[in-house]
Amino acid sequence: MSLKSPRLDAIVIGAGLSGLQAAHDVQKAGLSCVVLEARDRVGGKTWSLPCANGKGVVDVGAAWINDTNQSKMFALTKRFGLETITQRTEGNCLAHDVGAFPYGGIPPFLGDDGENMRQVRDKIEELCQKIDLRKPALENYDTMNFEELVRHLGGKEVAFQTARVWTKAMLGCEPSETSALWFLDYCKSGGGLMQTRSDMKHGGQYLRIKKGTQSFSKGLAAALHPGSVLLNTPVTNIQQTPGDCTVITKSGTVFYSKKVILSIPTPLYKDITFTPPLSGAKLALTNSTKLGCTSKMILCYEKPWWRSQDLSGMTQSFRGPYTITRDTSNDSAGHYSLTSMPGADAARAWGTLPAHERRAQILAQVAEIFGNAEEAYRPIEIFEMEWSKEEFSKGCPCPVMPPNALSNWGFALREPFGGVHFVGTETAYEWKGYMEGAVRSGERGAEEVVLALGKLADSGISAKL
Ligand SMILES: Cc1cc2nc3c(=O)[nH]c(=O)nc-3n(C[C@H](O)[C@H](O)[C@H](O)COP(=O)(O)OP(=O)(O)OC[C@H]3O[C@@H](n4cnc5c(N)ncnc54)[C@H](O)[C@@H]3O)c2cc1C
């Protein structure tokens, strides 16, 4: 005789930051809840791996936070007693084929290319600041892609290539793959283009976590009731009747609940069979949003050799395969590394190469840009992560909307579908695409569920699909 599992208040699908935060808040409200996670670990796109020499960890997924406008992440940093590393910004940056420039400055492009790029950048910042995050709309910018906007603003080739660095580094997509409006909204959600791109105080890349960002996910998971997170449990079906949800896993295990909180990236909803099926705007969203292709290759060295060349470790390349590098060392642990990030088309092409060729290309690019083959070719360890090849991510860091999707279906991003509530970083109003957005969305989803169940308990009325 098989025993039917008890009916829970909520089932959270996905143990990334958004799902874990949602589960945490649901349990805190005194409701019963489990988290079903497909992978054999918690954290989703936070994943921290130890270095072989025991000196520190590397983040192959999310790495940076800040301590001002990312208040949720900083609160978690304090709560879990995590030590931070301030992003090193001393020394010059390098632009491939162009030359050195100070941190936060503009590369020494020829002629008026630098000035043209600055003007376009400033106009984009101005447009960002006009966006109302609760109701994103601006002229006809959702009908054009970001490349068209840059050209429309008078951007010449260098300005366009710089814009390409932004979309590749921030989203793993080409400027032509994102709606101009959606990109402006994305930047505004992090305070604007300049703040989002900044490695300084208040910027998107200001602090790292000594023990790695997966510590946030592990901390949240540990704060749940013991046994709440079930790993290796991919969900394949969500069935609903009024007031009841049935969640079925790949192995055929069946869970029952009043509510479901789905925290997987929007394009992955397609991997789950919904009964009744997703329809209308929700279906259009899962079909139209696309995950970018951002990979990481982290080169660990015995010493931070680039610093003796008065270099910060920050480089950018229009050519690829990587778009940018940053110094991701943890000096106090004796860990020194450069993190390179291939993105978009270059990353897709690079990803088709055999492993030894991928490494050879990145090492050659580092050697060329830094002008120091002797040191560049002597890493003591290399970490590589291609998120687009991960079954339960299929890309990163955030689902991207093409033209017209935000205007037509954006309203449905956070809308519940019967008893299913949707969280995930892309559903956040602030810092969407970032860990901060993931945590904020988890809080919002939990609040929806707690409120709905509270109301239901009060009124005795059952939920309607
Ligand atoms: C290379 C890279 C660099 C980044 N850099 C930064 C950074 O510096 N700063 C920053 O703030 N953010 C950064 N991000 C983004 C950040 O990692 C994400 O915004 C955040 O972690 C997303 O959390 P989430 O909960 O929304 O989604 P996810 O982390 O994707 O969580 C979803 C979870 O659902 C699980 N899942 C999927 N399908 C199923 C299924 N069918 N059944 C059960 N479980 C399922 C997944 O395994 C995963 O654990 C980066 C991301 C990457 C990959």
XYZ file of C-alpha atoms and ligand atoms in Angstrom:
518
model
C 0.000 0.000 0.000
C 1.468 3.388 -0.946
C 1.077 6.256 1.489
C -0.052 9.555 0.016
C 2.311 12.363 1.046
C 0.736 15.027 3.272
C -0.706 18.162 1.696
C 1.728 21.006 2.287
C 0.959 24.685 2.367
C 3.551 25.344 -0.329
C 6.061 23.619 -2.554
C 8.968 25.679 -3.826
C 10.526 24.473 -7.067
C 14.223 25.338 -7.331
C 16.803 25.916 -4.590
C 18.491 28.976 -6.068
C 18.475 32.179 -4.047
C 14.930 33.162 -5.020
C 13.449 29.777 -4.133
C 15.376 29.474 -0.879
C 14.410 32.979 0.224
C 10.773 32.220 -0.616
C 10.857 28.950 1.351
C 12.536 30.702 4.247
C 9.808 33.341 4.462
C 6.981 30.851 3.999
C 8.309 28.720 6.849
C 8.890 31.816 8.958
C 5.187 32.576 8.607
C 4.484 29.200 10.193
C 3.441 27.451 6.980
C 4.654 24.042 5.834
C 6.889 23.981 2.795
C 9.487 21.876 0.993
C 11.931 22.825 -1.758
C 12.373 20.488 -4.724
C 15.723 21.005 -6.440
C 16.818 19.308 -9.646
C 20.557 19.493 -9.009
C 22.627 17.699 -6.387
C 23.384 21.000 -4.653
C 21.655 24.183 -3.571
C 22.511 27.576 -5.031
C 21.499 27.485 -8.694
C 23.626 30.145 -10.352
C 25.635 30.677 -7.164
C 28.319 28.006 -7.132
C 31.599 28.295 -5.251
C 34.382 25.776 -5.779
C 37.486 25.241 -3.624
C 40.936 25.717 -5.121
C 43.078 22.582 -5.235
C 45.839 24.204 -3.163
C 43.368 24.989 -0.384
C 43.825 28.731 -0.903
C 40.354 30.190 -1.212
C 37.416 29.474 -3.488
C 36.294 30.670 -6.895
C 32.789 31.692 -7.902
C 31.957 30.122 -11.238
C 28.556 31.821 -11.120
C 27.575 35.044 -9.364
C 30.430 36.844 -7.643
C 29.730 40.501 -6.760
C 27.421 42.422 -4.477
C 27.535 45.835 -2.833
C 26.787 47.090 0.646
C 24.536 50.051 -0.117
C 21.772 49.669 -2.691
C 21.923 45.843 -2.552
C 20.538 45.904 0.949
C 19.154 42.364 0.927
C 22.486 40.825 -0.043
C 24.362 42.898 2.455
C 21.890 41.926 5.182
C 22.519 38.259 4.339
C 26.273 38.924 4.397
C 25.933 40.212 7.947
C 23.486 37.540 9.006
C 25.754 34.700 7.894
C 28.903 36.445 9.147
C 30.513 36.459 5.696
C 33.719 38.363 5.086
C 33.939 40.510 1.973
C 36.696 41.533 -0.427
C 36.571 44.988 -1.979
C 37.058 44.807 -5.728
C 40.572 45.954 -6.538
C 40.515 48.997 -8.808
C 44.127 50.157 -8.513
C 46.180 50.220 -11.678
C 45.269 50.674 -15.306
C 42.698 48.801 -17.347
C 43.432 47.536 -20.837
C 41.321 47.635 -23.977
C 42.306 44.967 -26.514
C 43.915 46.548 -29.606
C 43.529 50.013 -28.043
C 45.621 50.458 -24.906
C 45.616 51.372 -21.229
C 43.106 53.604 -19.460
C 42.310 54.450 -15.849
C 39.601 52.578 -13.953
C 36.219 54.100 -14.747
C 37.691 55.988 -17.721
C 37.330 55.657 -21.493
C 39.902 53.735 -23.568
C 42.134 55.893 -25.807
C 40.156 55.314 -29.002
C 41.308 57.107 -32.151
C 39.893 60.438 -33.330
C 36.458 61.346 -32.011
C 35.475 57.713 -31.372
C 35.919 58.082 -27.612
C 33.825 61.243 -27.510
C 31.110 59.655 -29.655
C 31.046 56.659 -27.327
C 30.820 58.914 -24.268
C 27.923 60.873 -25.766
C 25.992 57.714 -26.602
C 26.689 56.270 -23.156
C 25.456 59.452 -21.472
C 22.286 59.494 -23.581
C 21.622 55.886 -22.654
C 22.101 56.721 -18.993
C 19.658 59.609 -19.380
C 17.084 57.321 -20.994
C 17.540 54.720 -18.228
C 16.767 57.299 -15.600
C 13.444 58.103 -17.293
C 12.151 54.560 -16.863
C 9.483 53.858 -14.279
C 10.426 50.397 -13.007
C 6.843 49.629 -12.050
C 5.582 50.576 -15.518
C 8.450 50.428 -18.004
C 7.621 52.303 -21.197
C 9.527 54.869 -23.243
C 8.664 56.149 -26.704
C 8.917 53.294 -29.216
C 11.998 51.755 -27.647
C 10.406 48.358 -27.150
C 9.908 48.006 -30.900
C 13.643 48.314 -31.549
C 16.573 46.278 -30.376
C 19.467 47.781 -28.438
C 21.760 47.873 -31.472
C 19.163 49.943 -33.321
C 18.930 52.324 -30.361
C 22.709 52.823 -30.264
C 22.753 53.577 -34.007
C 19.667 55.799 -33.622
C 21.535 57.804 -30.966
C 24.348 58.427 -33.433
C 26.665 55.700 -32.203
C 29.536 54.920 -34.567
C 31.351 51.593 -34.701
C 33.335 52.034 -31.467
C 30.239 53.138 -29.558
C 28.400 50.111 -30.923
C 31.255 47.764 -29.996
C 31.303 49.250 -26.499
C 27.557 48.702 -26.209
C 28.280 45.137 -27.277
C 30.668 44.776 -24.353
C 27.849 45.872 -22.035
C 25.227 43.417 -23.295
C 27.743 40.588 -23.593
C 29.201 41.122 -20.124
C 25.897 41.881 -18.422
C 23.572 39.481 -20.232
C 25.538 37.178 -22.505
C 23.655 38.498 -25.526
C 24.346 40.626 -28.594
C 22.767 44.116 -28.622
C 20.489 42.920 -31.437
C 19.056 40.198 -29.188
C 17.543 42.459 -26.556
C 14.772 44.991 -26.755
C 16.176 48.491 -26.260
C 13.492 49.235 -23.675
C 14.091 45.996 -21.816
C 17.839 46.700 -21.636
C 17.217 50.236 -20.365
C 14.829 48.855 -17.766
C 17.362 46.178 -16.804
C 20.038 48.818 -16.214
C 17.636 51.097 -14.359
C 16.730 48.252 -12.030
C 20.370 48.363 -10.880
C 20.324 52.162 -10.600
C 21.364 52.925 -14.190
C 23.945 51.866 -16.750
C 26.872 53.489 -14.940
C 26.026 52.124 -11.506
C 25.316 48.651 -12.789
C 28.624 48.563 -14.683
C 30.642 50.101 -11.834
C 33.171 48.243 -9.670
C 33.226 51.091 -7.161
C 31.105 51.781 -4.066
C 27.364 51.459 -4.946
C 28.259 49.576 -8.146
C 27.291 46.103 -9.283
C 30.817 44.722 -8.870
C 32.001 46.266 -5.609
C 32.350 43.405 -3.108
C 33.029 39.697 -3.294
C 32.544 37.053 -0.628
C 35.649 35.309 0.712
C 33.896 31.980 1.078
C 32.004 32.467 -2.183
C 28.447 33.505 -2.946
C 27.086 29.989 -2.615
C 27.434 30.687 1.124
C 24.258 32.779 0.817
C 22.343 29.826 -0.597
C 23.823 27.363 1.874
C 23.017 29.740 4.727
C 19.397 30.110 3.670
C 19.030 26.350 3.147
C 20.486 25.670 6.602
C 17.967 28.058 8.143
C 15.047 25.955 6.852
C 13.498 23.164 8.903
C 15.770 20.097 8.593
C 14.895 17.943 5.601
C 13.090 20.750 3.770
C 15.317 20.705 0.677
C 15.103 17.634 -1.532
C 18.040 17.494 -3.954
C 18.192 15.490 -7.204
C 14.457 16.063 -7.552
C 13.662 17.629 -10.929
C 10.016 18.552 -11.307
C 8.334 17.540 -14.545
C 4.613 18.198 -13.960
C 2.443 20.697 -12.144
C -1.245 19.846 -12.054
C -3.917 22.070 -10.580
C -7.512 21.798 -9.528
C -9.139 24.664 -7.634
C -7.278 25.042 -4.327
C -4.965 22.091 -4.927
C -1.608 21.649 -6.600
C 0.006 18.339 -7.465
C 3.706 18.362 -8.257
C 5.274 15.342 -9.923
C 8.996 14.717 -10.147
C 11.015 12.967 -12.834
C 11.199 9.839 -10.686
C 7.405 9.832 -10.338
C 7.184 11.013 -6.738
C 4.021 13.023 -6.142
C 3.722 15.997 -3.772
C 0.532 17.832 -2.818
C 0.173 21.438 -1.758
C -2.113 24.429 -1.649
C 0.409 26.623 -3.434
C 3.474 26.270 -5.626
C 6.284 28.816 -5.885
C 8.149 28.309 -9.142
C 11.649 29.793 -9.041
C 13.185 28.438 -12.241
C 14.130 30.843 -15.070
C 11.166 31.834 -17.291
C 12.413 30.035 -20.456
C 12.596 26.782 -18.441
C 8.836 26.735 -17.737
C 8.657 24.911 -21.082
C 10.399 21.935 -19.473
C 7.470 21.424 -17.106
C 4.100 20.067 -18.199
C 1.344 22.208 -16.729
C -2.204 20.898 -16.391
C -4.108 23.028 -17.249
C -1.454 24.288 -19.656
C 0.166 27.704 -19.446
C -1.561 30.039 -21.832
C -1.774 33.622 -23.009
C 0.882 36.059 -21.873
C 2.558 33.572 -19.536
C 3.084 31.113 -22.368
C 4.284 33.915 -24.643
C 6.821 34.943 -22.000
C 8.323 31.485 -21.621
C 8.463 31.120 -25.405
C 9.934 34.541 -26.166
C 12.455 35.225 -23.390
C 15.901 33.796 -24.036
C 18.799 33.045 -21.732
C 22.081 34.640 -22.654
C 25.339 32.770 -23.024
C 27.894 33.836 -20.420
C 30.765 31.541 -19.517
C 33.603 31.876 -17.085
C 37.190 30.758 -17.295
C 39.065 31.548 -14.106
C 42.849 31.495 -14.313
C 44.551 31.045 -10.929
C 48.178 32.087 -10.518
C 50.904 31.810 -7.914
C 51.226 35.613 -7.875
C 49.150 38.583 -9.097
C 51.755 39.286 -11.798
C 49.633 41.892 -13.607
C 49.822 44.194 -10.594
C 53.584 44.629 -11.030
C 52.789 45.965 -14.526
C 50.579 48.587 -12.802
C 47.503 46.837 -14.164
C 44.220 46.302 -12.362
C 43.410 43.053 -14.133
C 40.347 44.646 -15.741
C 40.496 44.235 -19.513
C 37.928 44.426 -22.279
C 37.942 43.066 -25.789
C 35.795 43.744 -28.843
C 37.325 40.662 -30.496
C 36.923 37.875 -27.964
C 36.580 35.084 -27.201
C 36.366 36.725 -23.793
C 34.718 40.115 -23.347
C 36.187 41.151 -20.013
C 38.517 40.046 -17.239
C 38.658 41.154 -13.625
C 41.048 40.513 -10.769
C 39.202 38.055 -8.534
C 41.964 37.452 -6.030
C 41.562 36.877 -2.328
C 44.890 38.227 -1.090
C 44.351 37.201 2.516
C 44.038 33.563 1.409
C 46.975 33.762 -1.002
C 44.594 33.232 -3.917
C 45.289 35.190 -7.103
C 43.110 34.927 -10.165
C 41.852 36.598 -13.289
C 38.277 35.790 -14.212
C 37.590 35.944 -17.938
C 34.051 35.995 -19.283
C 33.238 35.010 -22.847
C 29.760 36.177 -23.832
C 27.100 35.900 -26.557
C 28.106 34.826 -30.107
C 31.804 34.582 -29.228
C 30.983 32.372 -26.229
C 28.666 30.203 -28.319
C 31.397 29.626 -30.921
C 34.057 29.137 -28.237
C 31.801 26.610 -26.500
C 31.850 24.337 -29.547
C 35.631 23.904 -29.286
C 37.272 21.023 -27.434
C 38.361 21.836 -23.862
C 42.080 22.161 -24.641
C 41.318 24.570 -27.485
C 39.035 26.685 -25.290
C 41.838 27.041 -22.757
C 44.417 27.757 -25.435
C 42.296 30.588 -26.842
C 41.717 32.280 -23.495
C 45.365 31.963 -22.450
C 46.479 33.393 -25.795
C 44.071 36.303 -25.422
C 45.272 37.073 -21.886
C 48.906 36.824 -23.005
C 48.265 39.187 -25.911
C 46.234 41.804 -24.067
C 48.465 41.891 -20.987
C 51.568 41.642 -23.151
C 53.055 39.044 -20.833
C 53.040 35.555 -22.309
C 55.595 34.295 -19.828
C 53.277 34.847 -16.845
C 49.915 34.421 -18.576
C 50.754 30.886 -19.701
C 51.604 29.710 -16.188
C 48.293 29.309 -14.352
C 48.388 26.888 -11.437
C 44.720 25.984 -11.826
C 41.924 26.743 -14.297
C 38.190 26.658 -13.607
C 35.729 26.691 -16.444
C 31.971 26.986 -16.425
C 29.602 27.059 -19.385
C 26.146 27.767 -18.009
C 24.433 27.331 -21.353
C 25.358 23.634 -21.251
C 23.697 23.141 -17.859
C 20.357 21.355 -18.157
C 18.820 23.284 -15.256
C 20.104 26.732 -16.233
C 20.447 26.667 -20.035
C 22.267 29.982 -19.925
C 22.727 32.988 -17.717
C 22.677 35.352 -15.980
C 19.089 36.394 -16.676
C 16.375 35.725 -19.270
C 16.425 38.476 -21.904
C 13.374 39.944 -23.626
C 13.480 40.609 -27.380
C 11.605 43.587 -28.889
C 7.879 43.841 -28.082
C 7.842 41.195 -25.345
C 7.972 43.626 -22.425
C 5.144 45.798 -23.793
C 2.958 42.883 -24.794
C 3.487 40.395 -22.007
C 5.695 41.994 -19.349
C 2.662 42.558 -17.111
C 2.333 38.771 -16.716
C 5.866 38.134 -15.406
C 4.816 38.132 -11.751
C 1.182 37.145 -12.236
C 0.206 33.919 -10.484
C -1.253 31.141 -12.602
C -3.938 29.651 -10.396
C -2.088 28.456 -7.307
C 1.341 28.779 -8.911
C 3.355 31.874 -7.964
C 6.429 32.974 -9.872
C 9.730 34.204 -8.466
C 13.255 34.340 -9.910
C 15.640 37.212 -10.430
C 14.051 38.356 -13.710
C 10.792 39.069 -11.887
C 12.388 41.631 -9.549
C 11.877 45.364 -9.892
C 15.311 46.139 -8.466
C 18.572 44.518 -9.514
C 16.867 42.056 -11.825
C 19.380 39.544 -13.115
C 21.383 39.818 -9.912
C 21.374 37.950 -6.600
C 19.728 40.965 -5.000
C 16.841 40.660 -7.460
C 16.552 36.930 -6.793
C 16.236 37.451 -3.041
C 13.781 40.311 -3.448
C 11.634 38.228 -5.774
C 11.665 35.350 -3.286
C 10.387 37.668 -0.593
C 7.630 38.909 -2.884
C 6.542 35.397 -3.862
C 6.440 34.241 -0.254
C 4.414 37.274 0.730
C 1.878 36.536 -2.006
C 1.488 32.963 -0.805
C 1.313 33.811 2.883
C -1.253 36.512 2.206
C -3.318 34.260 -0.042
C -3.289 31.379 2.429
C -3.973 33.730 5.305
C -6.932 35.155 3.447
C -8.134 31.703 2.524
C -7.898 30.546 6.120
C -9.815 33.621 7.267
C -12.566 33.423 4.679
C -12.782 29.664 4.342
C -13.063 30.175 0.560
C -10.993 27.857 -1.600
C -8.705 29.253 -4.289
C -9.897 29.389 -7.870
C -7.833 28.594 -10.922
C 28.425 33.512 -14.701
C 27.464 34.297 -13.850
C 27.872 35.483 -13.279
C 26.995 36.211 -12.469
N 27.450 37.312 -11.806
C 26.670 37.897 -10.867
C 27.214 38.848 -9.971
O 28.411 39.141 -9.989
N 26.377 39.429 -9.060
C 25.058 39.073 -8.970
O 24.351 39.609 -8.108
N 24.524 38.143 -9.802
C 25.302 37.542 -10.729
N 24.803 36.544 -11.513
C 23.355 36.297 -11.505
C 22.880 35.518 -10.279
O 23.599 34.329 -10.166
C 21.404 35.204 -10.458
O 20.678 36.397 -10.646
C 20.758 34.497 -9.274
O 21.612 33.570 -8.667
C 19.491 33.821 -9.786
O 18.797 33.174 -8.751
P 17.393 32.504 -9.077
O 16.936 31.863 -7.850
O 16.510 33.504 -9.725
O 17.679 31.411 -10.224
P 18.622 30.116 -10.220
O 19.855 30.383 -9.458
O 18.754 29.728 -11.644
O 17.776 29.034 -9.426
C 16.835 28.199 -10.043
C 16.962 26.814 -9.443
O 15.959 25.981 -10.014
C 16.520 24.706 -10.270
N 15.704 24.056 -11.290
C 15.652 24.301 -12.620
N 14.748 23.512 -13.206
C 14.206 22.741 -12.237
C 13.206 21.733 -12.216
N 12.574 21.339 -13.323
N 12.899 21.147 -11.036
C 13.515 21.525 -9.886
N 14.471 22.477 -9.855
C 14.811 23.085 -11.017
C 17.936 25.012 -10.689
O 18.781 23.895 -10.564
C 18.295 26.146 -9.733
O 18.862 25.658 -8.541
C 25.663 35.771 -12.296
C 25.262 34.564 -12.865
C 26.162 33.821 -13.600
C 25.739 32.475 -14.082
